[in-house]
PDB file of C-alpha atoms in Angstrom:
ATOM      1  CA  MET D  10     -53.979   3.337 -24.708  1.00 54.00           C
ATOM      2  CA  ASP D  11     -53.435   4.888 -28.101  1.00 64.00           C
ATOM      3  CA  GLU D  12     -56.130   7.467 -28.885  1.00 70.00           C
ATOM      4  CA  GLY D  13     -56.171   6.654 -32.586  1.00 74.00           C
ATOM      5  CA  LYS D  14     -56.197   2.864 -32.440  1.00 72.00           C
ATOM      6  CA  GLY D  15     -57.377   2.349 -28.852  1.00 68.00           C
ATOM      7  CA  ARG D  16     -60.416   0.330 -29.957  1.00 67.00           C
ATOM      8  CA  GLU D  17     -58.167  -2.201 -31.679  1.00 68.00           C
ATOM      9  CA  VAL D  18     -55.556  -2.722 -28.954  1.00 65.00           C
ATOM     10  CA  ALA D  19     -55.697  -4.781 -25.768  1.00 62.00           C
ATOM     11  CA  TYR D  20     -53.227  -6.058 -23.221  1.00 59.00           C
ATOM     12  CA  VAL D  21     -53.959  -9.331 -21.471  1.00 57.00           C
ATOM     13  CA  GLN D  22     -51.869 -10.896 -18.748  1.00 57.00           C
ATOM     14  CA  PHE D  23     -52.475 -14.588 -18.156  1.00 57.00           C
ATOM     15  CA  PRO D  24     -50.632 -17.117 -15.984  1.00 59.00           C
ATOM     16  CA  GLN D  25     -48.612 -19.823 -17.657  1.00 62.00           C
ATOM     17  CA  ASN D  26     -50.319 -23.124 -18.279  1.00 63.00           C
ATOM     18  CA  PHE D  27     -48.099 -26.202 -18.446  1.00 62.00           C
ATOM     19  CA  GLN D  28     -49.282 -29.308 -20.307  1.00 68.00           C
ATOM     20  CA  ASN D  29     -48.610 -33.016 -19.537  1.00 72.00           C
ATOM     21  CA  LEU D  30     -47.613 -32.523 -15.914  1.00 68.00           C
ATOM     22  CA  THR D  31     -47.366 -35.311 -13.384  1.00 71.00           C
ATOM     23  CA  LYS D  32     -48.074 -34.987  -9.670  1.00 70.00           C
ATOM     24  CA  ASN D  33     -44.320 -34.868  -8.896  1.00 75.00           C
ATOM     25  CA  GLU D  34     -43.502 -31.935 -11.167  1.00 69.00           C
ATOM     26  CA  LEU D  35     -42.834 -28.474  -9.810  1.00 69.00           C
ATOM     27  CA  TYR D  36     -45.795 -26.749 -11.510  1.00 60.00           C
ATOM     28  CA  SER D  37     -48.391 -29.499 -11.136  1.00 62.00           C
ATOM     29  CA  SER D  38     -50.177 -27.620  -8.343  1.00 63.00           C
ATOM     30  CA  PHE D  39     -51.142 -24.886 -10.849  1.00 63.00           C
ATOM     31  CA  ARG D  40     -53.052 -27.421 -12.930  1.00 63.00           C
ATOM     32  CA  ILE D  41     -56.077 -27.258 -10.614  1.00 65.00           C
ATOM     33  CA  ILE D  42     -56.219 -23.475 -10.900  1.00 65.00           C
ATOM     34  CA  SER D  43     -56.243 -23.433 -14.695  1.00 62.00           C
ATOM     35  CA  GLU D  44     -58.378 -26.538 -15.311  1.00 64.00           C
ATOM     36  CA  VAL D  45     -60.981 -26.285 -12.550  1.00 64.00           C
ATOM     37  CA  GLU D  46     -61.121 -22.984 -10.734  1.00 61.00           C
ATOM     38  CA  MET D  47     -60.912 -20.577 -13.665  1.00 62.00           C
ATOM     39  CA  HIS D  48     -62.322 -22.503 -16.612  1.00 57.00           C
ATOM     40  CA  GLY D  49     -65.081 -20.521 -18.269  1.00 55.00           C
ATOM     41  CA  SER D  50     -65.771 -18.305 -15.277  1.00 55.00           C
ATOM     42  CA  ASP D  51     -66.517 -15.214 -17.355  1.00 54.00           C
ATOM     43  CA  GLY D  52     -68.891 -16.785 -19.893  1.00 57.00           C
ATOM     44  CA  TYR D  53     -66.369 -16.540 -22.745  1.00 58.00           C
ATOM     45  CA  GLU D  54     -64.439 -19.699 -21.741  1.00 56.00           C
ATOM     46  CA  GLY D  55     -61.742 -17.528 -20.201  1.00 57.00           C
ATOM     47  CA  PRO D  56     -60.489 -16.840 -16.694  1.00 55.00           C
ATOM     48  CA  LEU D  57     -61.544 -14.347 -14.109  1.00 58.00           C
ATOM     49  CA  TYR D  58     -59.524 -11.144 -14.174  1.00 57.00           C
ATOM     50  CA  ILE D  59     -56.070 -11.954 -12.850  1.00 59.00           C
ATOM     51  CA  GLY D  60     -52.755 -10.212 -13.155  1.00 57.00           C
ATOM     52  CA  SER D  61     -50.924  -7.202 -11.841  1.00 55.00           C
ATOM     53  CA  GLY D  62     -51.808  -3.757 -13.073  1.00 53.00           C
ATOM     54  CA  CYS D  63     -53.057  -4.756 -16.498  1.00 57.00           C
ATOM     55  CA  PHE D  64     -56.195  -3.498 -18.178  1.00 58.00           C
ATOM     56  CA  HIS D  65     -58.092  -4.434 -21.283  1.00 58.00           C
ATOM     57  CA  ARG D  66     -61.229  -3.533 -23.144  1.00 61.00           C
ATOM     58  CA  ARG D  67     -63.899  -6.209 -23.506  1.00 61.00           C
ATOM     59  CA  ASP D  68     -64.966  -4.892 -26.904  1.00 61.00           C
ATOM     60  CA  THR D  69     -61.418  -5.326 -28.187  1.00 58.00           C
ATOM     61  CA  LEU D  70     -61.136  -8.855 -26.856  1.00 61.00           C
ATOM     62  CA  CYS D  71     -64.485  -9.920 -28.290  1.00 62.00           C
ATOM     63  CA  GLY D  72     -63.886  -8.349 -31.683  1.00 61.00           C
ATOM     64  CA  ARG D  73     -66.583  -5.682 -31.620  1.00 61.00           C
ATOM     65  CA  ASN D  74     -66.077  -2.635 -33.787  1.00 60.00           C
ATOM     66  CA  PHE D  75     -68.038   0.468 -32.894  1.00 57.00           C
ATOM     67  CA  ILE D  76     -68.431   3.406 -35.201  1.00 60.00           C
ATOM     68  CA  LYS D  77     -67.152   6.689 -33.833  1.00 61.00           C
ATOM     69  CA  GLY D  78     -70.028   8.599 -32.268  1.00 57.00           C
ATOM     70  CA  SER D  79     -72.181   5.538 -31.584  1.00 53.00           C
ATOM     71  CA  LYS D  80     -71.215   5.605 -27.921  1.00 54.00           C
ATOM     72  CA  SER D  81     -73.289   8.740 -27.282  1.00 52.00           C
ATOM     73  CA  ASP D  82     -76.259   7.212 -29.145  1.00 52.00           C
ATOM     74  CA  MET D  83     -76.172   4.160 -26.873  1.00 51.00           C
ATOM     75  CA  LYS D  84     -76.279   6.350 -23.759  1.00 55.00           C
ATOM     76  CA  TRP D  85     -79.358   8.139 -25.097  1.00 52.00           C
ATOM     77  CA  VAL D  86     -81.233   4.865 -25.704  1.00 54.00           C
ATOM     78  CA  ILE D  87     -80.416   3.580 -22.218  1.00 54.00           C
ATOM     79  CA  SER D  88     -81.587   6.780 -20.512  1.00 55.00           C
ATOM     80  CA  ARG D  89     -84.802   6.810 -22.556  1.00 58.00           C
ATOM     81  CA  LYS D  90     -85.617   3.220 -21.547  1.00 60.00           C
ATOM     82  CA  ARG D  91     -85.185   4.182 -17.910  1.00 58.00           C
ATOM     83  CA  GLU D  92     -87.644   7.047 -18.309  1.00 60.00           C
ATOM     84  CA  GLU D  93     -90.221   4.802 -19.982  1.00 60.00           C
ATOM     85  CA  SER D  94     -90.044   2.078 -17.340  1.00 64.00           C
ATOM     86  CA  GLY D  95     -90.699   4.502 -14.527  1.00 72.00           C
ATOM     87  CA  ILE D  96     -89.149   4.965 -11.147  1.00 75.00           C
ATOM     88  CA  HIS D  97     -91.758   2.793  -9.404  1.00 78.00           C
ATOM     89  CA  GLU D  98     -90.859  -0.297 -11.447  1.00 80.00           C
ATOM     90  CA  LEU D  99     -87.165   0.312 -10.851  1.00 77.00           C
ATOM     91  CA  GLU D 100     -87.758   0.593  -7.114  1.00 81.00           C
ATOM     92  CA  GLU D 101     -89.756  -2.663  -6.994  1.00 81.00           C
ATOM     93  CA  ASN D 102     -87.081  -4.544  -8.945  1.00 77.00           C
ATOM     94  CA  SER D 103     -84.382  -3.171  -6.653  1.00 78.00           C
ATOM     95  CA  LYS D 104     -86.255  -4.322  -3.544  1.00 80.00           C
ATOM     96  CA  SER D 105     -86.549  -7.827  -4.960  1.00 74.00           C
ATOM     97  CA  LEU D 106     -82.862  -7.966  -5.841  1.00 73.00           C
ATOM     98  CA  ALA D 107     -81.713  -6.601  -2.471  1.00 75.00           C
ATOM     99  CA  SER D 108     -83.844  -8.954  -0.385  1.00 74.00           C
ATOM    100  CA  CYS D 109     -82.352 -11.995   1.319  1.00 70.00           C
ATOM    101  CA  THR D 110     -84.795 -14.274  -0.518  1.00 74.00           C
ATOM    102  CA  PHE D 111     -83.773 -13.325  -4.070  1.00 68.00           C
ATOM    103  CA  GLU D 112     -82.191 -16.742  -4.746  1.00 71.00           C
ATOM    104  CA  GLN D 113     -84.593 -18.756  -2.597  1.00 74.00           C
ATOM    105  CA  ASP D 114     -85.887 -21.926  -4.322  1.00 78.00           C
ATOM    106  CA  THR D 115     -83.530 -21.497  -7.281  1.00 75.00           C
ATOM    107  CA  GLU D 116     -80.773 -23.756  -8.565  1.00 69.00           C
ATOM    108  CA  TRP D 117     -78.062 -21.206  -7.786  1.00 64.00           C
ATOM    109  CA  GLY D 118     -75.272 -22.976  -5.903  1.00 59.00           C
ATOM    110  CA  LYS D 119     -76.542 -26.411  -6.931  1.00 65.00           C
ATOM    111  CA  GLU D 120     -76.615 -26.332 -10.714  1.00 62.00           C
ATOM    112  CA  MET D 121     -75.575 -22.744 -11.447  1.00 56.00           C
ATOM    113  CA  GLY D 122     -72.425 -20.936 -10.380  1.00 54.00           C
ATOM    114  CA  LEU D 123     -68.833 -20.284 -11.308  1.00 54.00           C
ATOM    115  CA  LYS D 124     -67.566 -23.873 -11.161  1.00 51.00           C
ATOM    116  CA  TYR D 125     -70.512 -25.858 -12.529  1.00 44.00           C
TER     117      TYR D 125
END
């Protein structure tokens, strides 16, 4: 994107959504996709990423404005937090996440998920 105004520009490709369709209309089969399968899947009441060859920046879509130079400051804070937490804690958390029992006895798939 534009180097000067890249933080302010985004390109989003989204499928057409037709309103007031009946079951006999040509595009009525797309109603399920837009109303059920993709509704709110990303947490911002929008669809999953769909389209052909498009790209966008989440900060542009959500309206965040970052000051020039703040990006390097954020990297420094993240790396410092990692040092403070220690490698042992990181390893233990990774083992828990990678195990087959990570979601055991949780509501994931019953009450939590993409379509609930």
